[in-house]
Amino acid sequence: MADLHQQLTTMRQSLLDEELLDEQFVQLEELEAEGNPNFVVEVFSLYFRDSTKTLESVGQMLEKTPVEFDKVDRALHMLKGNSASVGAYKVVTEVNRMRDLIEEKNPESCNATYEQLKKEHDVLKGKMEAYLQLLKEAEAAEKPSQGGGGGGDDDEDPMSSTESS
């Protein structure tokens, strides 16, 4: 049990040290600690669902000729707000870089930055999925068995919606 908490602490600190996440993430965790169980998992599930769709939409807009930079910028503005609200620091940084390039109306530069933005988003998603899975395991280990048959062998993806089991 202590080992699981040490892994969580190390992973969390790594996410902050690598600047994948910022202080806003810490504030989200505090909200969960105030009696909203699974709050962080739910927020990140929604964030990754929406941000993935937005990124796909931006990619499609960049493929069109001519590129409608105003529409791309609006989508990026929304992505920036959503990312900032969960503390996705590197994603926000790349969105800002891309929005600066949109002002120059240079599709080649935008495409290169878009690829970097997708990469940062994918890195965050992969690391957060691992972190949230470990968090879920730690929470399950703290709870006494209910109904006796689980055995802690729940490999369910914390990022998938399972509300209508």
Short mmCIF file of C-alpha atoms in Angstrom, two decimals:
data_model
loop_
_atom_site.label_atom_id
_atom_site.label_comp_id
_atom_site.label_asym_id
_atom_site.label_seq_id
_atom_site.Cartn_x
_atom_site.Cartn_y
_atom_site.Cartn_z
CA MET A 1 0.00 0.00 0.00
CA ALA A 2 2.76 2.44 0.94
CA ASP A 3 4.56 1.43 -2.27
CA LEU A 4 1.48 2.34 -4.32
CA HIS A 5 1.31 5.76 -2.67
CA GLN A 6 5.02 6.30 -3.30
CA GLN A 7 4.52 5.46 -6.99
CA LEU A 8 1.62 7.92 -7.16
CA THR A 9 3.64 10.66 -5.48
CA THR A 10 6.58 10.08 -7.81
CA MET A 11 4.36 10.02 -10.93
CA ARG A 12 2.51 13.15 -9.88
CA GLN A 13 5.74 15.02 -9.18
CA SER A 14 7.11 13.92 -12.55
CA LEU A 15 4.03 15.31 -14.33
CA LEU A 16 4.62 18.64 -12.59
CA ASP A 17 8.42 18.62 -13.02
CA GLU A 18 8.12 17.89 -16.75
CA GLU A 19 5.66 20.81 -16.91
CA LEU A 20 2.99 18.62 -18.45
CA LEU A 21 0.77 19.91 -15.65
CA ASP A 22 0.78 23.10 -13.61
CA GLU A 23 -0.76 24.53 -10.43
CA GLN A 24 -4.28 24.30 -11.86
CA PHE A 25 -4.02 20.50 -11.67
CA VAL A 26 -3.13 20.76 -7.98
CA GLN A 27 -6.27 22.84 -7.46
CA LEU A 28 -8.36 20.16 -9.22
CA GLU A 29 -6.96 17.57 -6.84
CA GLU A 30 -7.91 19.77 -3.89
CA LEU A 31 -11.50 19.87 -5.14
CA GLU A 32 -11.53 16.08 -5.19
CA ALA A 33 -10.15 16.00 -1.66
CA GLU A 34 -13.06 18.15 -0.53
CA GLY A 35 -15.55 15.33 -1.03
CA ASN A 36 -15.88 14.89 -4.78
CA PRO A 37 -14.63 11.34 -5.33
CA ASN A 38 -13.38 10.61 -8.85
CA PHE A 39 -13.49 14.31 -9.71
CA VAL A 40 -10.04 14.35 -11.36
CA VAL A 41 -10.77 11.19 -13.36
CA GLU A 42 -14.09 12.60 -14.57
CA VAL A 43 -12.62 15.99 -15.48
CA PHE A 44 -9.76 14.44 -17.44
CA SER A 45 -12.08 11.96 -19.16
CA LEU A 46 -14.16 14.88 -20.43
CA TYR A 47 -11.08 16.92 -21.25
CA PHE A 48 -9.48 14.19 -23.36
CA ARG A 49 -12.76 13.38 -25.11
CA ASP A 50 -13.33 17.01 -26.07
CA SER A 51 -9.72 17.99 -26.77
CA THR A 52 -9.18 14.98 -29.03
CA LYS A 53 -12.23 15.98 -31.08
CA THR A 54 -11.05 19.59 -31.23
CA LEU A 55 -7.57 18.55 -32.38
CA GLU A 56 -9.07 16.35 -35.10
CA SER A 57 -11.23 19.26 -36.21
CA VAL A 58 -8.21 21.59 -36.33
CA GLY A 59 -6.33 19.04 -38.41
CA GLN A 60 -9.19 18.84 -40.89
CA MET A 61 -9.38 22.64 -41.10
CA LEU A 62 -5.66 22.85 -41.84
CA GLU A 63 -6.04 20.40 -44.74
CA LYS A 64 -8.53 22.64 -46.55
CA THR A 65 -7.39 25.13 -49.15
CA PRO A 66 -7.51 27.96 -48.44
CA VAL A 67 -7.15 27.50 -44.69
CA GLU A 68 -9.81 29.40 -42.78
CA PHE A 69 -7.48 30.73 -40.12
CA ASP A 70 -10.25 32.46 -38.17
CA LYS A 71 -12.05 29.11 -37.64
CA VAL A 72 -8.79 27.40 -36.67
CA ASP A 73 -8.10 30.18 -34.18
CA ARG A 74 -11.57 29.87 -32.61
CA ALA A 75 -11.08 26.11 -32.16
CA LEU A 76 -7.63 26.69 -30.66
CA HIS A 77 -9.02 29.34 -28.32
CA MET A 78 -11.51 26.78 -26.99
CA LEU A 79 -8.75 24.15 -26.67
CA LYS A 80 -6.58 26.64 -24.80
CA GLY A 81 -9.34 27.36 -22.29
CA ASN A 82 -10.12 23.69 -21.73
CA SER A 83 -6.44 22.83 -21.39
CA ALA A 84 -5.75 25.68 -18.98
CA SER A 85 -8.68 24.60 -16.81
CA VAL A 86 -7.10 21.17 -16.18
CA GLY A 87 -3.55 22.50 -15.92
CA ALA A 88 -2.26 21.04 -19.21
CA TYR A 89 0.69 23.43 -19.35
CA LYS A 90 2.58 22.12 -22.39
CA VAL A 91 -0.61 21.82 -24.43
CA VAL A 92 -1.48 25.44 -23.60
CA THR A 93 2.06 26.51 -24.56
CA GLU A 94 1.78 24.81 -27.97
CA VAL A 95 -1.69 26.25 -28.54
CA ASN A 96 -0.28 29.72 -27.87
CA ARG A 97 2.58 29.14 -30.32
CA MET A 98 0.14 27.98 -32.96
CA ARG A 99 -2.20 30.92 -32.40
CA ASP A 100 0.77 33.27 -32.87
CA LEU A 101 1.56 31.56 -36.18
CA ILE A 102 -2.06 31.81 -37.31
CA GLU A 103 -1.68 35.58 -37.25
CA GLU A 104 1.03 35.17 -39.91
CA LYS A 105 -1.37 33.02 -41.97
CA ASN A 106 1.38 30.55 -42.83
CA PRO A 107 -0.10 27.05 -43.33
CA GLU A 108 3.29 25.29 -43.33
CA SER A 109 4.30 26.73 -39.96
CA CYS A 110 0.85 25.99 -38.56
CA ASN A 111 1.03 22.37 -39.71
CA ALA A 112 4.42 21.84 -38.05
CA THR A 113 3.19 23.38 -34.81
CA TYR A 114 -0.03 21.37 -35.04
CA GLU A 115 2.03 18.16 -35.14
CA GLN A 116 3.92 19.28 -32.02
CA LEU A 117 0.64 20.17 -30.32
CA LYS A 118 -0.76 16.70 -31.06
CA LYS A 119 2.44 15.15 -29.72
CA GLU A 120 2.25 17.09 -26.44
CA HIS A 121 -1.44 16.18 -26.11
CA ASP A 122 -0.68 12.49 -26.73
CA VAL A 123 2.17 12.47 -24.20
CA LEU A 124 -0.07 14.08 -21.59
CA LYS A 125 -2.89 11.66 -22.33
CA GLY A 126 -0.65 8.60 -22.05
CA LYS A 127 0.95 9.70 -18.80
CA MET A 128 -2.35 10.82 -17.28
CA GLU A 129 -4.03 7.52 -18.17
CA ALA A 130 -1.25 5.68 -16.33
CA TYR A 131 -1.44 8.08 -13.36
CA LEU A 132 -5.22 7.88 -13.11
CA GLN A 133 -5.15 4.08 -13.34
CA LEU A 134 -2.65 3.98 -10.46
CA LEU A 135 -4.81 6.44 -8.52
CA LYS A 136 -7.80 4.18 -9.02
CA GLU A 137 -5.83 1.18 -7.80
CA ALA A 138 -4.69 3.07 -4.71
CA GLU A 139 -8.26 4.12 -3.92
CA ALA A 140 -9.49 0.54 -4.39
CA ALA A 141 -6.77 -0.76 -2.07
CA GLU A 142 -7.87 1.68 0.64
CA LYS A 143 -11.51 0.60 0.54
CA PRO A 144 -12.60 -2.53 2.40
CA SER A 145 -13.95 -5.22 0.08
CA GLN A 146 -17.59 -4.72 -0.78
CA GLY A 147 -19.39 -7.81 -2.00
CA GLY A 148 -16.19 -9.93 -1.86
CA GLY A 149 -15.19 -11.04 -5.34
CA GLY A 150 -13.23 -8.20 -6.82
CA GLY A 151 -9.76 -9.14 -5.65
CA GLY A 152 -8.39 -5.85 -7.02
CA ASP A 153 -8.01 -7.26 -10.53
CA ASP A 154 -9.75 -4.35 -12.26
CA ASP A 155 -7.85 -3.39 -15.40
CA GLU A 156 -10.56 -1.05 -16.61
CA ASP A 157 -9.34 2.08 -18.42
CA PRO A 158 -10.06 5.07 -16.15
CA MET A 159 -10.44 7.29 -19.20
CA SER A 160 -13.36 5.35 -20.67
CA SER A 161 -16.96 6.06 -19.81
CA THR A 162 -18.43 3.23 -17.79
CA GLU A 163 -21.45 4.89 -16.30
CA SER A 164 -23.95 2.71 -18.18
CA SER A 165 -22.46 -0.69 -17.30
#
